Coordinates of N, CA and C in Angstrom, one line a residue:
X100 N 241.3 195.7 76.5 CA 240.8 196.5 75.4 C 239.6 195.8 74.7
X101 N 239.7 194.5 74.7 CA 238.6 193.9 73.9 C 237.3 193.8 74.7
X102 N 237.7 194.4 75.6 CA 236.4 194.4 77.0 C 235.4 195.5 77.1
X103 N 236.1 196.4 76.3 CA 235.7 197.7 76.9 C 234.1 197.9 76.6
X104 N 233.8 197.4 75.3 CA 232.4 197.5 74.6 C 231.4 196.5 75.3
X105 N 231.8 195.8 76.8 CA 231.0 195.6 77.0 C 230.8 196.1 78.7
X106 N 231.9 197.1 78.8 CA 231.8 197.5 80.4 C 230.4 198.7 80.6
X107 N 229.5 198.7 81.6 CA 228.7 199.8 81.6 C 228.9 199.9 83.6
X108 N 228.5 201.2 83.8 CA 228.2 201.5 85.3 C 227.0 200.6 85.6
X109 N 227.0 200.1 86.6 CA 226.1 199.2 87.5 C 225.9 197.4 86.8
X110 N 226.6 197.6 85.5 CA 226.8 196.4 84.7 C 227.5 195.2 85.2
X111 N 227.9 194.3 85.3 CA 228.6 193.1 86.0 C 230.0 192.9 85.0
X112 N 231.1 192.2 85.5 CA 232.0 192.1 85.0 C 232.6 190.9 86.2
X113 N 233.2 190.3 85.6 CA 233.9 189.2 86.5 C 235.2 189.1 86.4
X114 N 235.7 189.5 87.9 CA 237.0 189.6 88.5 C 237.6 188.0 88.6
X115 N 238.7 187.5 88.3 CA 239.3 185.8 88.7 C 238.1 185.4 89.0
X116 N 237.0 185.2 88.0 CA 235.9 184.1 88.6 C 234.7 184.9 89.7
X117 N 235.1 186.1 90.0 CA 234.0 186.9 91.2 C 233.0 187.5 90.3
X118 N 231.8 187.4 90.1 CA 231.1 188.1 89.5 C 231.0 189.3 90.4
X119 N 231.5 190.6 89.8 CA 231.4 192.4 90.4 C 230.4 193.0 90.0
X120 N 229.5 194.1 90.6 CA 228.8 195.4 90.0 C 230.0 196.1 89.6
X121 N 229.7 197.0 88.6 CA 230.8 197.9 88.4 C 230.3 199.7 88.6
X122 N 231.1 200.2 89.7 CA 230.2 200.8 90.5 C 230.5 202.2 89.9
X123 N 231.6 202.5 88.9 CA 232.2 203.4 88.0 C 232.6 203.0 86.6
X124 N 232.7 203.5 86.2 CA 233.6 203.3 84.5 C 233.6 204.4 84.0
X125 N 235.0 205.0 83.8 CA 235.6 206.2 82.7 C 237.1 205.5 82.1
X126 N 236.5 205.0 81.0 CA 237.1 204.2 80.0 C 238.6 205.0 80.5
X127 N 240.1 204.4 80.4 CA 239.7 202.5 80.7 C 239.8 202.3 82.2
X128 N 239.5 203.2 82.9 CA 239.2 202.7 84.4 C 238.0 202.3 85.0
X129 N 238.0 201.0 85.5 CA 237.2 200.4 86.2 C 237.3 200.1 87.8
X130 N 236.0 200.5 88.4 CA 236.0 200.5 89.8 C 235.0 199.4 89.9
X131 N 235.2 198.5 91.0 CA 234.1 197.7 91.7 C 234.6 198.3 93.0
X132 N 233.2 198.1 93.8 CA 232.8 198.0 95.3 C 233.3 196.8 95.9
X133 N 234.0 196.1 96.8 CA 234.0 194.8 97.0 C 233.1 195.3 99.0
X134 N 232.3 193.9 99.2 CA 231.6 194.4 100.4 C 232.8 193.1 101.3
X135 N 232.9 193.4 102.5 CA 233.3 192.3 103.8 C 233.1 191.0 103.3
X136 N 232.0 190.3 102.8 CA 231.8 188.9 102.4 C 232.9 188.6 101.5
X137 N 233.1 189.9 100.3 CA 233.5 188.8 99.2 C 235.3 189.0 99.5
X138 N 235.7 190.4 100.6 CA 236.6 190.0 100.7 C 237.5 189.2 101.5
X139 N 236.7 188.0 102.6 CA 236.9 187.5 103.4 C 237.0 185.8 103.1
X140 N 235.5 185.9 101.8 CA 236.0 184.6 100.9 C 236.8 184.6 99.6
X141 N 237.3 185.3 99.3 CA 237.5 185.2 98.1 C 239.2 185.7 98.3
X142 N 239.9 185.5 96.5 CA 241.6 186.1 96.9 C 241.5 187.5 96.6
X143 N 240.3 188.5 96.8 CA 240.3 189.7 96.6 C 241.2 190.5 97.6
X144 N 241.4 190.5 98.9 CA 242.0 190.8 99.9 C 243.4 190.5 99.7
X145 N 243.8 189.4 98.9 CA 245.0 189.7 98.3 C 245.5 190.9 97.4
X146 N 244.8 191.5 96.8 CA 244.9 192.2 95.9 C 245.8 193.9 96.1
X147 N 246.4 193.7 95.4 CA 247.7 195.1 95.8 C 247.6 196.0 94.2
X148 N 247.8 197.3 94.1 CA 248.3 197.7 93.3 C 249.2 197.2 92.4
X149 N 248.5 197.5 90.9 CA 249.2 196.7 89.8 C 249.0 194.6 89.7
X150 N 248.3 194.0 90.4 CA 248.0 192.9 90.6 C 247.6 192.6 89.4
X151 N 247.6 191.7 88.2 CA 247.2 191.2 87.5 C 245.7 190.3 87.6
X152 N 244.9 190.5 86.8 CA 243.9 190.1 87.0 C 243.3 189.2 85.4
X153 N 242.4 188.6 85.5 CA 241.4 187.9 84.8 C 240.3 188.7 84.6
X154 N 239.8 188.9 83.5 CA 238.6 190.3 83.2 C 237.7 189.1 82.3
X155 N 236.5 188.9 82.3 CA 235.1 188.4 81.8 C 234.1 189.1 81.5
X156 N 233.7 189.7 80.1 CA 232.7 190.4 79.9 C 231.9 189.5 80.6
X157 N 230.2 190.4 81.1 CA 229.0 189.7 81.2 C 228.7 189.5 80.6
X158 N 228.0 188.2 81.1 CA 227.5 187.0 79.8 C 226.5 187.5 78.9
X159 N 225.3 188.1 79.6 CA 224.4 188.5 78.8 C 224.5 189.8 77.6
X160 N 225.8 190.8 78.3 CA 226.2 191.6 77.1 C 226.6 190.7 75.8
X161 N 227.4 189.9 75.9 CA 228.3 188.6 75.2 C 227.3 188.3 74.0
X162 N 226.0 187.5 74.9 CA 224.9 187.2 74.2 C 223.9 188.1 73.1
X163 N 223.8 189.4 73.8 CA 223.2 190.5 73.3 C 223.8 191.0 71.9
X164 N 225.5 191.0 72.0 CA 226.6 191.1 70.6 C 226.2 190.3 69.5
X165 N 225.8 189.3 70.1 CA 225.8 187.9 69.4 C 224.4 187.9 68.6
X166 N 223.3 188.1 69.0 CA 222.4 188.0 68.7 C 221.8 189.3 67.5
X167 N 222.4 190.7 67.9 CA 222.2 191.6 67.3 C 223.5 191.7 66.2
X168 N 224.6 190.7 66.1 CA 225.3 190.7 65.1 C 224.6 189.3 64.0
X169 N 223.8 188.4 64.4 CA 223.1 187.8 63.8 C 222.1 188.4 62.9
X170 N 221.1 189.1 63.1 CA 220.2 190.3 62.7 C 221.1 190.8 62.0
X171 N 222.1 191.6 61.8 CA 223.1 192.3 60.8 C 222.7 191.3 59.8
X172 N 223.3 190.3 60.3 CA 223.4 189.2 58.9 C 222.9 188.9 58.2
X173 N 221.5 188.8 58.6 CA 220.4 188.0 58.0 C 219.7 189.3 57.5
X174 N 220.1 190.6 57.2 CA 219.4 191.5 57.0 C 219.6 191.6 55.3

């Protein structure tokens, strides 16, 4: 939930540590693409239905919050 304001289509988002494209979003569902690479290194290939995960807004949205809630401030 606390994520949502920073999910966009083609935006990044990080899966257990994988930084993703996010190749869909219709709030609250999120789709990534995973290509052969990342599922051959990574525990994505693990991944089943209902799997619990680790969700990371992108950093630079994070940043962008931050910076434009600073400006609020000083206004």
């Amino acid at each position: 939930e606390a994520l949502r304001k920073f999910v966009a289509t083609k935006g990044s988002i990080a899966v257990d540590g994988m930084s993703l494209t996010v190749a869909a979003w219709d709030s609250p569902i999120l789709e990534v693409a995973l290509i052969p690479y990342t599922l051959e290194h990574t525990i994505a290939s693990d991944y089943r239905k209902g799997t619990r995960v680790n969700l990371e807004a992108d950093l630079i949205a994070r940043y962008l919050e931050r910076l434009l809630a600073a400006e609020g401030a000083a206004r």
